[in-house]
PDB file of C-alpha atoms and ligand atoms in Angstrom:
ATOM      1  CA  UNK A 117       0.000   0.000   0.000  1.00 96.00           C
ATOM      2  CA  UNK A 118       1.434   3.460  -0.734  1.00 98.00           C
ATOM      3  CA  UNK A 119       0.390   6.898  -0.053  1.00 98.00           C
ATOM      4  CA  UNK A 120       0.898   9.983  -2.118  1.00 99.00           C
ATOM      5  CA  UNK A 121       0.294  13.747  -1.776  1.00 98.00           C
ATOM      6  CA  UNK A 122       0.909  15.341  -5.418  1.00 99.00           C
ATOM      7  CA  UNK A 123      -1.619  14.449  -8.747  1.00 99.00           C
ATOM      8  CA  UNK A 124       1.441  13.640 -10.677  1.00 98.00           C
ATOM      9  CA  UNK A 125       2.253  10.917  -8.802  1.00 98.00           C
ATOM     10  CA  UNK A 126      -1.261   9.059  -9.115  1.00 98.00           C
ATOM     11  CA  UNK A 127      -1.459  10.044 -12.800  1.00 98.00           C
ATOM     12  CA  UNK A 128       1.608   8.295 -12.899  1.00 98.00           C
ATOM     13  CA  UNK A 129       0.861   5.122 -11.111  1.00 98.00           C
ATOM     14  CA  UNK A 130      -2.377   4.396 -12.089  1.00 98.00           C
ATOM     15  CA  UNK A 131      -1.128   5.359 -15.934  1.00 98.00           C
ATOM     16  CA  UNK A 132       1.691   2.361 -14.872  1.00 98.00           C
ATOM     17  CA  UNK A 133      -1.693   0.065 -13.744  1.00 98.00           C
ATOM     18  CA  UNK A 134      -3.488   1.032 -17.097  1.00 98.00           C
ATOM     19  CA  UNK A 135      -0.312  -0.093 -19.261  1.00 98.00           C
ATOM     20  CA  UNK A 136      -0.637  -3.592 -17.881  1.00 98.00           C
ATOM     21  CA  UNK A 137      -4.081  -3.612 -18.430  1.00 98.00           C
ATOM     22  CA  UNK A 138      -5.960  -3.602 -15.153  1.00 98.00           C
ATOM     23  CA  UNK A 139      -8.806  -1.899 -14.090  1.00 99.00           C
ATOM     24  CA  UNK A 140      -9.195   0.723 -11.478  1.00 99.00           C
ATOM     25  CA  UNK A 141     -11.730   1.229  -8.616  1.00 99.00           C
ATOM     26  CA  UNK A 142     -11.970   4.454  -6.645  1.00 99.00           C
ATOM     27  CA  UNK A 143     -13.214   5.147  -3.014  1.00 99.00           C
ATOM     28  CA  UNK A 144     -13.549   9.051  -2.310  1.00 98.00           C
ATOM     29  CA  UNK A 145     -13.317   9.724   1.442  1.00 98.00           C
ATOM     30  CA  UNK A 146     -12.458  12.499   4.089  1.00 98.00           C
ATOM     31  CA  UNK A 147     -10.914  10.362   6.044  1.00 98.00           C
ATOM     32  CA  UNK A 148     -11.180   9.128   9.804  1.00 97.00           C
ATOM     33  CA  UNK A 149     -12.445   5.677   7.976  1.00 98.00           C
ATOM     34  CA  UNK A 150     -14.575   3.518   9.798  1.00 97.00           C
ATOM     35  CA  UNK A 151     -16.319   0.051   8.917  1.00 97.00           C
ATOM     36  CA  UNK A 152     -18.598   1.779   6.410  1.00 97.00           C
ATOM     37  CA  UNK A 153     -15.706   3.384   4.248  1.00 98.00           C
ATOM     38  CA  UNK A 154     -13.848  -0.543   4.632  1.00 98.00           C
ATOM     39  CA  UNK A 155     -17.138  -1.467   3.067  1.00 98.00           C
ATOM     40  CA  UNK A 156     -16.611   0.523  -0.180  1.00 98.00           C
ATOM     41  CA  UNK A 157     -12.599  -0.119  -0.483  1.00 98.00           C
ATOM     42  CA  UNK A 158     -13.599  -4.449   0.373  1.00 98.00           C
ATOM     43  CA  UNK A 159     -16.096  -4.378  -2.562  1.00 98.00           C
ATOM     44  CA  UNK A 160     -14.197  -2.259  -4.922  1.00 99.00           C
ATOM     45  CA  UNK A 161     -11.257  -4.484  -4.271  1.00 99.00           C
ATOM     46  CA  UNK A 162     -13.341  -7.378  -5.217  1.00 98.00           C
ATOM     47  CA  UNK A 163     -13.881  -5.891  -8.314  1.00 99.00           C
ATOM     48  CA  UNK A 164     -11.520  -3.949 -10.018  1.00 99.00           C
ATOM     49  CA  UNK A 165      -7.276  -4.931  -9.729  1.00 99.00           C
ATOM     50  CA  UNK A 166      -6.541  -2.034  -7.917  1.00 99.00           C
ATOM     51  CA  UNK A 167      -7.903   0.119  -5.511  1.00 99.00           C
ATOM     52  CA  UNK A 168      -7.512   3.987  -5.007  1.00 99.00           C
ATOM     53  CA  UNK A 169      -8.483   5.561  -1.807  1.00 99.00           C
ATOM     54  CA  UNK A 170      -8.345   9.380  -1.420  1.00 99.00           C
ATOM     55  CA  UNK A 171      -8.151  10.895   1.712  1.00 98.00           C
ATOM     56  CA  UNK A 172      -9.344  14.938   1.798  1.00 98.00           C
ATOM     57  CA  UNK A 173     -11.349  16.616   4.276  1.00 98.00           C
ATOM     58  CA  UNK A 174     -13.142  19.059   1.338  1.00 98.00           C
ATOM     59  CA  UNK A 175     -12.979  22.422   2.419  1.00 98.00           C
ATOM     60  CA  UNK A 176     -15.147  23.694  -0.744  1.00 98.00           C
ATOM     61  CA  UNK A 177     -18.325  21.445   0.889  1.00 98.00           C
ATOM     62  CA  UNK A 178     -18.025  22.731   4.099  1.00 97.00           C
ATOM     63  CA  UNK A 179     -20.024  26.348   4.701  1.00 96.00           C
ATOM     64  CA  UNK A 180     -18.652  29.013   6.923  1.00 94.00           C
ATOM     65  CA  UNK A 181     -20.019  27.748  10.271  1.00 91.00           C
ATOM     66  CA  UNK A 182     -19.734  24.213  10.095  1.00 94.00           C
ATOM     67  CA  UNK A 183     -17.330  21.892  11.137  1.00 94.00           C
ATOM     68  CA  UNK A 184     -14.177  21.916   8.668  1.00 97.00           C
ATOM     69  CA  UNK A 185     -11.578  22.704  11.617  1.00 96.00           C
ATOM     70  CA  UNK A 186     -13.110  20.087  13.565  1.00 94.00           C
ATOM     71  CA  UNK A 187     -13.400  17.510  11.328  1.00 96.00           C
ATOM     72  CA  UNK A 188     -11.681  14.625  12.212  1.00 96.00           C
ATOM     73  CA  UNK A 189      -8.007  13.525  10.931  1.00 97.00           C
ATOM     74  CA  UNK A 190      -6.127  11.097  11.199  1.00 98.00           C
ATOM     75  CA  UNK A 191      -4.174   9.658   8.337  1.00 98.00           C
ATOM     76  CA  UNK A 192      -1.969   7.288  10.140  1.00 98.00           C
ATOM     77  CA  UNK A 193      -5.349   5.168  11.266  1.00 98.00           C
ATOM     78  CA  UNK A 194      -6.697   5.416   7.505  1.00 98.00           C
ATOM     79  CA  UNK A 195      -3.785   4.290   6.348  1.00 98.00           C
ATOM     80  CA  UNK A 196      -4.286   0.647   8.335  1.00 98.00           C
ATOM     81  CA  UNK A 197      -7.823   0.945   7.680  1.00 98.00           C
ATOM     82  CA  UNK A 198      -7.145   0.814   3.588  1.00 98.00           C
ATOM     83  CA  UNK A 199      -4.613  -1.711   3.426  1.00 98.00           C
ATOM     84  CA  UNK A 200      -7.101  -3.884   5.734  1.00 98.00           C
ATOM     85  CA  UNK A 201      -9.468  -3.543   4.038  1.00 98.00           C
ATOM     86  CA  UNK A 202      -7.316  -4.133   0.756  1.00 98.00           C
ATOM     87  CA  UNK A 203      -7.004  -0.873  -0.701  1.00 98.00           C
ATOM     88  CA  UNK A 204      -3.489   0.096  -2.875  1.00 99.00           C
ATOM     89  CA  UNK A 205      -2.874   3.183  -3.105  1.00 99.00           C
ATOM     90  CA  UNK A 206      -4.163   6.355  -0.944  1.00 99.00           C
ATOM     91  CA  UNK A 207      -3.873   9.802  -2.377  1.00 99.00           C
ATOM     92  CA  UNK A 208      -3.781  12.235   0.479  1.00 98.00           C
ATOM     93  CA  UNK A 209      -3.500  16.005  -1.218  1.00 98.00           C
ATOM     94  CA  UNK A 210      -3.229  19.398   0.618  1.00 98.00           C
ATOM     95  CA  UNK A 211      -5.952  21.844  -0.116  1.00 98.00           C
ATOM     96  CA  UNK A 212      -3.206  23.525  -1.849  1.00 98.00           C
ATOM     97  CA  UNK A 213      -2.929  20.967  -4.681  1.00 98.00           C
ATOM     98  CA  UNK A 214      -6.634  20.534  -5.307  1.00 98.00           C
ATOM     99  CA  UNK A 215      -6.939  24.163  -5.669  1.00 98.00           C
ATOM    100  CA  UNK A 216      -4.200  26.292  -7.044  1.00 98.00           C
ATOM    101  CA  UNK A 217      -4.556  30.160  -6.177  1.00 98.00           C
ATOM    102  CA  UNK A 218      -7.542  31.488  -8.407  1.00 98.00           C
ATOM    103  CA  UNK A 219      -9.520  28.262  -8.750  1.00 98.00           C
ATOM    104  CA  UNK A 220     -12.806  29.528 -10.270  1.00 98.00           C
ATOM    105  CA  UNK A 221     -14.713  26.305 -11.887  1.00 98.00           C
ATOM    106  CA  UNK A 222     -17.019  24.603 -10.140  1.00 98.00           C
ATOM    107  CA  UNK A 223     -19.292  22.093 -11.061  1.00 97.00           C
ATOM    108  CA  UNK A 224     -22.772  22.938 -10.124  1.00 95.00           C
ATOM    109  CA  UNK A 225     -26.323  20.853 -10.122  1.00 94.00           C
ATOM    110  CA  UNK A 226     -29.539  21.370  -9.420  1.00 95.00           C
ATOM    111  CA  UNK A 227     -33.297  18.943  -8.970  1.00 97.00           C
ATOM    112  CA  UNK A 228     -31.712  16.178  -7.026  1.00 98.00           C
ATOM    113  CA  UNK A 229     -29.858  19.071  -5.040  1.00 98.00           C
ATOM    114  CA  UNK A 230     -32.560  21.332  -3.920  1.00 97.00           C
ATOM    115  CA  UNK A 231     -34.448  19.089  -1.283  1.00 98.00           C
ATOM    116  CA  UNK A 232     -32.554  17.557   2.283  1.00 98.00           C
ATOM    117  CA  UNK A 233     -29.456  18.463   2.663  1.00 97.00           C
ATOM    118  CA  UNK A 234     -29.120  21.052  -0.422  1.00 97.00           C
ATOM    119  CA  UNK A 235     -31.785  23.154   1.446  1.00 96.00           C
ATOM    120  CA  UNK A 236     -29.847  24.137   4.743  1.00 93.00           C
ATOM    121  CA  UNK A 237     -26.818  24.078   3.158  1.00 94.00           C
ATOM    122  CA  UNK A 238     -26.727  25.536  -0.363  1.00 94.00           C
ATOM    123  CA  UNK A 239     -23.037  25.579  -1.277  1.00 96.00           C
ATOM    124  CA  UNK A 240     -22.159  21.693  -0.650  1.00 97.00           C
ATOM    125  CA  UNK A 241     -23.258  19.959  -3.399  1.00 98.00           C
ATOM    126  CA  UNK A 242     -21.207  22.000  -5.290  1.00 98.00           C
ATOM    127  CA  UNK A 243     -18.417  21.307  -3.575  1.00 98.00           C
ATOM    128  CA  UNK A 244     -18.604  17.550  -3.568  1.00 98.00           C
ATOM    129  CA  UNK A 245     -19.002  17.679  -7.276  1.00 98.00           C
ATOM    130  CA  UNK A 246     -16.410  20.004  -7.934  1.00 98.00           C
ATOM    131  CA  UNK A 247     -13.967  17.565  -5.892  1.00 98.00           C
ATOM    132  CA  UNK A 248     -15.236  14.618  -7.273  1.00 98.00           C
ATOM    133  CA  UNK A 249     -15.463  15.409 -10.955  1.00 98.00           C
ATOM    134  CA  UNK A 250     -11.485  16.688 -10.104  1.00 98.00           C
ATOM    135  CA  UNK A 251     -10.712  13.131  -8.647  1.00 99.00           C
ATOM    136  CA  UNK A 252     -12.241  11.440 -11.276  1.00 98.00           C
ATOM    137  CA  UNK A 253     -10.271  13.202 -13.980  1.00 98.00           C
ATOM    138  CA  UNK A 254      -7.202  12.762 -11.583  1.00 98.00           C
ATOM    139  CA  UNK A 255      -7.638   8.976 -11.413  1.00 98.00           C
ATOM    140  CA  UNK A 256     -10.464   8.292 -14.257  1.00 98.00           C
ATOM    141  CA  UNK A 257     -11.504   5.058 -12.572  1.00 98.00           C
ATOM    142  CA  UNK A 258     -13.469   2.552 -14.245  1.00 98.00           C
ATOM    143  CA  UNK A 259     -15.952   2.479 -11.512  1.00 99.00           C
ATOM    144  CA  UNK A 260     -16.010   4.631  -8.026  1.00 99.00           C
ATOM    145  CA  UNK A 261     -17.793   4.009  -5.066  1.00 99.00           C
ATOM    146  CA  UNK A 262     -20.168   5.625  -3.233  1.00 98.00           C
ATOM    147  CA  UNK A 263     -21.854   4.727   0.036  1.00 98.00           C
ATOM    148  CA  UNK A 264     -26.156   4.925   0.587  1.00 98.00           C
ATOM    149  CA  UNK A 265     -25.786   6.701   4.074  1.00 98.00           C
ATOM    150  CA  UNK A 266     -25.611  10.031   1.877  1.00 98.00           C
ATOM    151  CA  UNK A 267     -28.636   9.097  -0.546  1.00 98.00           C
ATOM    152  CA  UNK A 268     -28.735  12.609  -2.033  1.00 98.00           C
ATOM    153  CA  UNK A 269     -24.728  12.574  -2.940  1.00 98.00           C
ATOM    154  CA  UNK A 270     -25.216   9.046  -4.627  1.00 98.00           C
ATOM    155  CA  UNK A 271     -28.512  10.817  -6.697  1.00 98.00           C
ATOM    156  CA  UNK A 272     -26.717  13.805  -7.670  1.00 98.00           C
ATOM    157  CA  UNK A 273     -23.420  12.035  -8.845  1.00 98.00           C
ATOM    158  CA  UNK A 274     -25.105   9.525 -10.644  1.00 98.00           C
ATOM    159  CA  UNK A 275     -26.826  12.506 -12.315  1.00 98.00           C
ATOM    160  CA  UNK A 276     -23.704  14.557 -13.115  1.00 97.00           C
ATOM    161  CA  UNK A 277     -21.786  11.490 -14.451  1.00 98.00           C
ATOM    162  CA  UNK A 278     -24.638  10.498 -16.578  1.00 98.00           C
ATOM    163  CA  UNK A 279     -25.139  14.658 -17.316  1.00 98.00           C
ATOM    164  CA  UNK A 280     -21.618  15.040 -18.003  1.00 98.00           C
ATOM    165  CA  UNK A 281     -20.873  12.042 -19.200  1.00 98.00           C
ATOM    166  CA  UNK A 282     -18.135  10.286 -17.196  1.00 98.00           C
ATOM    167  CA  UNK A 283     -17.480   7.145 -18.817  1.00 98.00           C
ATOM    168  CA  UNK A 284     -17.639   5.858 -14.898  1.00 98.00           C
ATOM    169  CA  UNK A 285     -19.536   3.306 -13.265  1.00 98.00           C
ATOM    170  CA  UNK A 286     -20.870   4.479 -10.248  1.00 98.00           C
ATOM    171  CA  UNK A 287     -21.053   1.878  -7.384  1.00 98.00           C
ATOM    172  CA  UNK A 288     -23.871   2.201  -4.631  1.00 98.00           C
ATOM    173  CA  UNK A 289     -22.967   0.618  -1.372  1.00 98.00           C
ATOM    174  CA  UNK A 290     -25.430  -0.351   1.776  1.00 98.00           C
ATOM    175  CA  UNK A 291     -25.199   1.604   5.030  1.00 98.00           C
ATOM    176  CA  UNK A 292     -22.772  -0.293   7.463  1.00 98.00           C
ATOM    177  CA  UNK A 293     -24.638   0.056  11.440  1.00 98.00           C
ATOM    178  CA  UNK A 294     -23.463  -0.105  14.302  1.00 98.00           C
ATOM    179  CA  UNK A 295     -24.552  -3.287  16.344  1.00 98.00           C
ATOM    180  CA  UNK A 296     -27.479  -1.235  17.995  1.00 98.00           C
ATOM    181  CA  UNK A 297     -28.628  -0.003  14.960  1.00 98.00           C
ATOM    182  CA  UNK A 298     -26.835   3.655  14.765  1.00 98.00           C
ATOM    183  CA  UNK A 299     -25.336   4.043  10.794  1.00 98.00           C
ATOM    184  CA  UNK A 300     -21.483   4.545  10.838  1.00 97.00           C
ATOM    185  CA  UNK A 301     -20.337   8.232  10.568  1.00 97.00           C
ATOM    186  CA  UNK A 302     -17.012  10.282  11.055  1.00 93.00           C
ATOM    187  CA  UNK A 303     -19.460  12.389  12.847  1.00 94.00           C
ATOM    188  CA  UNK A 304     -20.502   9.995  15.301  1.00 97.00           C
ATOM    189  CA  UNK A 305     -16.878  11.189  17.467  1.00 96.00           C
ATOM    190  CA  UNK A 306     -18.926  13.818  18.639  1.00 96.00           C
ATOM    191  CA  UNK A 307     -20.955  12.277  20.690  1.00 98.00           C
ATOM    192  CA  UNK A 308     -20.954  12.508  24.116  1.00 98.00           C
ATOM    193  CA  UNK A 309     -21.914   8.992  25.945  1.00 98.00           C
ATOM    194  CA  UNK A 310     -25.550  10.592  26.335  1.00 98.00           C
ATOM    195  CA  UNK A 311     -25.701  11.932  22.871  1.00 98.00           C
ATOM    196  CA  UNK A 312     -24.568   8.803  21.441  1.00 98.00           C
ATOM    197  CA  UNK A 313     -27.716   6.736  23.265  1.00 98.00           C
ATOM    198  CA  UNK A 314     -30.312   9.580  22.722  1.00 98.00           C
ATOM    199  CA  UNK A 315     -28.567   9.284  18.524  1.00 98.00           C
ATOM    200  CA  UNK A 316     -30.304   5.679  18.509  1.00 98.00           C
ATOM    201  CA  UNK A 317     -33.634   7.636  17.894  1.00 98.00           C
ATOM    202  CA  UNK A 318     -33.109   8.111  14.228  1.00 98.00           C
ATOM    203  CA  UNK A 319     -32.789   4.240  13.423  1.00 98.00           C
ATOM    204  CA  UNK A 320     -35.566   3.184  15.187  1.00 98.00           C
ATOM    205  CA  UNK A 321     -37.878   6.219  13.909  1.00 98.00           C
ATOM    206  CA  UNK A 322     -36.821   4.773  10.665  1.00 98.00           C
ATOM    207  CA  UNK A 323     -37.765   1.986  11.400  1.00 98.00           C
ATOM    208  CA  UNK A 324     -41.471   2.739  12.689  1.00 98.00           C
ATOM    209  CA  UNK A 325     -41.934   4.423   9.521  1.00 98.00           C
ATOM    210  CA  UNK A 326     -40.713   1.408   6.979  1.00 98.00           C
ATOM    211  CA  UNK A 327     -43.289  -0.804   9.080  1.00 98.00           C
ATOM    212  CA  UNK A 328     -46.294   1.158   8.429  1.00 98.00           C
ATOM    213  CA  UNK A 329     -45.399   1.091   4.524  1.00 98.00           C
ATOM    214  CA  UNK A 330     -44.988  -2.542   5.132  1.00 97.00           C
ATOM    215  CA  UNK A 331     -47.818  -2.529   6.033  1.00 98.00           C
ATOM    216  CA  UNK A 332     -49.646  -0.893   3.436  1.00 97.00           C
ATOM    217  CA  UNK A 333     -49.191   2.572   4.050  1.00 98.00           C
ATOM    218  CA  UNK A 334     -48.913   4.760   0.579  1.00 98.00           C
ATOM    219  CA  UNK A 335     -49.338   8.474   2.241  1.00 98.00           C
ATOM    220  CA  UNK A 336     -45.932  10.467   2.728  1.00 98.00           C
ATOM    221  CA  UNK A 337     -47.192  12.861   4.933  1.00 98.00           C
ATOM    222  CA  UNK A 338     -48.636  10.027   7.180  1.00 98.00           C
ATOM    223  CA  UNK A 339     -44.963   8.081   7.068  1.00 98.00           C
ATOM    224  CA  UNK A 340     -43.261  11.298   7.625  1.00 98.00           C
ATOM    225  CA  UNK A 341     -45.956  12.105  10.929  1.00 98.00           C
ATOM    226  CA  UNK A 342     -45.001   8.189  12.454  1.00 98.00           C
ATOM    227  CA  UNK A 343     -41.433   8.953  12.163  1.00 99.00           C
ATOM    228  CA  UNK A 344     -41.494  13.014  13.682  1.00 98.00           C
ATOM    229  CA  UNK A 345     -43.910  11.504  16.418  1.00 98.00           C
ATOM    230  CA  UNK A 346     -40.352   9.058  17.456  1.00 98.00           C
ATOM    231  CA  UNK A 347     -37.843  11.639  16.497  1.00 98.00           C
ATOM    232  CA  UNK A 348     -39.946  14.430  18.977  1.00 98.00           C
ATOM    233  CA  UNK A 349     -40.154  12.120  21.865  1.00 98.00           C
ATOM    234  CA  UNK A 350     -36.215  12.053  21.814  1.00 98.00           C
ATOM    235  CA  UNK A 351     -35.581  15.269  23.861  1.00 98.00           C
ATOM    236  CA  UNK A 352     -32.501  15.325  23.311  1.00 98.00           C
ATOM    237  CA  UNK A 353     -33.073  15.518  19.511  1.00 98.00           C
ATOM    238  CA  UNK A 354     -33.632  18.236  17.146  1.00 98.00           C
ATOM    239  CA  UNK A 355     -35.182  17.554  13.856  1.00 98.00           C
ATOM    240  CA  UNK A 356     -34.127  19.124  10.706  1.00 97.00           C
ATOM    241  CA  UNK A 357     -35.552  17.310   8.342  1.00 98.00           C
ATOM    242  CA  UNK A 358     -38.017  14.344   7.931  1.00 98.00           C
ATOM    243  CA  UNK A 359     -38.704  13.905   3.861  1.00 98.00           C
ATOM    244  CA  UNK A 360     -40.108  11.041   1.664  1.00 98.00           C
ATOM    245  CA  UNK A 361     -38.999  11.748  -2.158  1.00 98.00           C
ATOM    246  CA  UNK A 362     -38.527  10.203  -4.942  1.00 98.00           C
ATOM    247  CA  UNK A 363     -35.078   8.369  -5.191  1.00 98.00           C
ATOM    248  CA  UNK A 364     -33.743   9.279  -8.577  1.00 97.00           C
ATOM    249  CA  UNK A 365     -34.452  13.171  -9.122  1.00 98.00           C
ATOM    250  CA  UNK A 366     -34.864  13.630  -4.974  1.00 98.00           C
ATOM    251  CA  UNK A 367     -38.217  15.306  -5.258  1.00 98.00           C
ATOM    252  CA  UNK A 368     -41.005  15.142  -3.151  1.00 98.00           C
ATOM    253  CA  UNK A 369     -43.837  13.031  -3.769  1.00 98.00           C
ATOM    254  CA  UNK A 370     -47.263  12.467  -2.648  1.00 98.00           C
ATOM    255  CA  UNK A 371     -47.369   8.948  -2.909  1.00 98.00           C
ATOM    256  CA  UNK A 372     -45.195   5.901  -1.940  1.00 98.00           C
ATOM    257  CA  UNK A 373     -44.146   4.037  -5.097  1.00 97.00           C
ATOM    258  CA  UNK A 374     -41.706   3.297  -7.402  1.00 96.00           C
ATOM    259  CA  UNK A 375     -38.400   3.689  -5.640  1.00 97.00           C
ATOM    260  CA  UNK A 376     -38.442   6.418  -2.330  1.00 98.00           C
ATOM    261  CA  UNK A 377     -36.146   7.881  -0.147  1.00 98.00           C
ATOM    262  CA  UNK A 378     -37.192   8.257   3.498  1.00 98.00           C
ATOM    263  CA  UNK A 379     -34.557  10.768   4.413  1.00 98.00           C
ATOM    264  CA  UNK A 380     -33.939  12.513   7.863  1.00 98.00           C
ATOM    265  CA  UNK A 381     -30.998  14.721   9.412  1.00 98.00           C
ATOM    266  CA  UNK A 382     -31.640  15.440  13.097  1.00 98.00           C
ATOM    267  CA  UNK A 383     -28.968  17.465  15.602  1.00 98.00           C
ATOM    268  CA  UNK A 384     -28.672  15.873  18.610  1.00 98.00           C
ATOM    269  CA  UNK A 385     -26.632  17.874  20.588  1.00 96.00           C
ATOM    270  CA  UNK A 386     -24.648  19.997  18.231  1.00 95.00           C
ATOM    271  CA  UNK A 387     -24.351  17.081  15.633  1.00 96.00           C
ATOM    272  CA  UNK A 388     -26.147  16.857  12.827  1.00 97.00           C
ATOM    273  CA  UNK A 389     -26.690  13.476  11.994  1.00 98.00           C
ATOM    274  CA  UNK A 390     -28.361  11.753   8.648  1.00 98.00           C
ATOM    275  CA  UNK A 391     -30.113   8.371   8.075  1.00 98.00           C
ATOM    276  CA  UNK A 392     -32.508   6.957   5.831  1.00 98.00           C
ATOM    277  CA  UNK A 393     -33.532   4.228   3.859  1.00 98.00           C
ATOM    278  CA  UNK A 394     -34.741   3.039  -0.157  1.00 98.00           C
ATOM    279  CA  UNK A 395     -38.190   1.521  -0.496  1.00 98.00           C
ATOM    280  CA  UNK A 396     -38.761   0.123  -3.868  1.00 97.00           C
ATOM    281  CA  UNK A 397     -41.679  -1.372  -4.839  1.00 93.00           C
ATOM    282  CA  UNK A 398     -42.214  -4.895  -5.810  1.00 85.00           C
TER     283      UNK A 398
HETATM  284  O1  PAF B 124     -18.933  11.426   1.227  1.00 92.24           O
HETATM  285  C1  PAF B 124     -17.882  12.044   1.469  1.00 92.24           C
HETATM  286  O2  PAF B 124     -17.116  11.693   2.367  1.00 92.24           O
HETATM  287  C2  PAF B 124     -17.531  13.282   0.646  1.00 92.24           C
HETATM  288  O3  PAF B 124     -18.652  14.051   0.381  1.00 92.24           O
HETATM  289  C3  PAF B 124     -16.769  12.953  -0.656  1.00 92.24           C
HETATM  290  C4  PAF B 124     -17.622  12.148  -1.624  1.00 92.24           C
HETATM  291  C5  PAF B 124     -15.510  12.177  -0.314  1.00 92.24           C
HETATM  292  C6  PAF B 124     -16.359  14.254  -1.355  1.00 92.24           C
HETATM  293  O4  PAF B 124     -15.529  15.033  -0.560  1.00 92.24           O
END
């Protein structure tokens, strides 16, 4: 397993990789990888020859009172966690190199950004396209992997790729939980022991609300009321936002059918945490 800082140096390995013919897989990451990330880097490993991992805490996604100076770091854990989990290369890049004074493209979407998370916080979509439209012309993987814990991300790349076309196959991969049911995040660090219990709330409101469309239940608003009426019990919780959209241009709909996202993002605490889960109809 190696590590490298500069895009010269994976252009020039992976252009080494391409001239004997094997293919490439790519897992983008900020780092602090848990189980969930392993997830991607195990299954990409499984199908391509070799396995890039990049490690950059995005400062273009962040806006200007969130958490980019406390995000965690911490490169020499990642960098067990990808060769465990069988990556073979991690490229690790100082905000310097991914943008060079004057940077002033950007690649921008809109539809499956202006619901969830694009609402509250307008500038990040753009700035997880921008850096992963860069890392895929850095790398140009054959496929890249993406995780379902950040639904709307997986929608809008899928869109951009097939919008702009990137001759990439986009890889969606399962939410990883912990034991009691709490989905895998950098974030969850945070947490104090409290917070971390009271966190619980979102899983098992999602889950109230995929038993009642199990049970025949076709009305958003009435899945979106079951899983508020959990979320608000929690009082240590603080909901930002319970939706039920469609999953492949994330708008809202009326009805359940087809294939739906049941999104949420709740604070508890100061932590804003996301869950959800994909319905799709028989
Ligand atoms: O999902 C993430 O960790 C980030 O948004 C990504 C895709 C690595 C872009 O910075």
């Amino acid at each position: 397993m190696q590590i490298v800082k500069t895009i010269k140096e994976v252009r020039a390995i992976v252009k080494e990789w391409r001239r004997s013919g094997l293919t490439v897989g790519l897992v983008p990451t900020m780092g602090y990888l848990h189980e969930g990330h392993q997830s991607l880097i195990a299954k990409s490993a499984q199908q391509n020859d070799r396995t890039v991992v990049s490690v950059f805490v995005n400062p273009i996604q962040f806006g200007p009172n969130e958490d980019l100076e406390a995000y965690p770091r911490d490169i020499e854990h990642d960098m067990k966690a990808v060769e465990t989990a069988g990556g073979d290369l991690i490229f690790h890049p100082e905000p310097s190199e991914m943008y060079p004074p004057h940077f002033t493209s950007f690649v921008d979407t809109t539809e499956t950004t202006e619901l969830l998370c694009g609402a509250c916080r307008p500038t990040h979509f753009r700035g997880v396209c921008t850096v992963v439209s860069k890392l895929f012309n850095i790398v140009q993987p054959d496929r890249a992997y993406f995780g379902q814990k950040d639904a709307q991300q997986l929608a809008t790349i899928r869109r951009f790729v097939r919008d702009l076309d990137f001759d990439i196959e986009i890889v969606p991969c399962p939410i990883v939980r912990e034991d009691d049911g709490l989905a895998k995040s950098s974030r969850n660090t945070y947490l104090s022991k409290e917070e971390r219990q009271a966190a619980l709330v979102l899983s098992r409101s999602l889950k109230a609300g995929h038993d009642v469309i199990e049970k025949g239940e076709r009305s958003a608003d009435n899945v979106i009321k079951v899983i508020r009426d959990v979320l608000e019990k929690e009082p240590l919780a603080r909901v930002d936002y319970v939706e039920v959209v469609d999953f492949c241009n994330i708008q809202r709909t009326e009805t359940i059918t087809g294939e739906v996202l049941v999104a949420i993002a709740v604070y508890i605490g100061k932590t804003r945490l996301i869950d959800n889960f994909i319905w799709r109809e028989e």
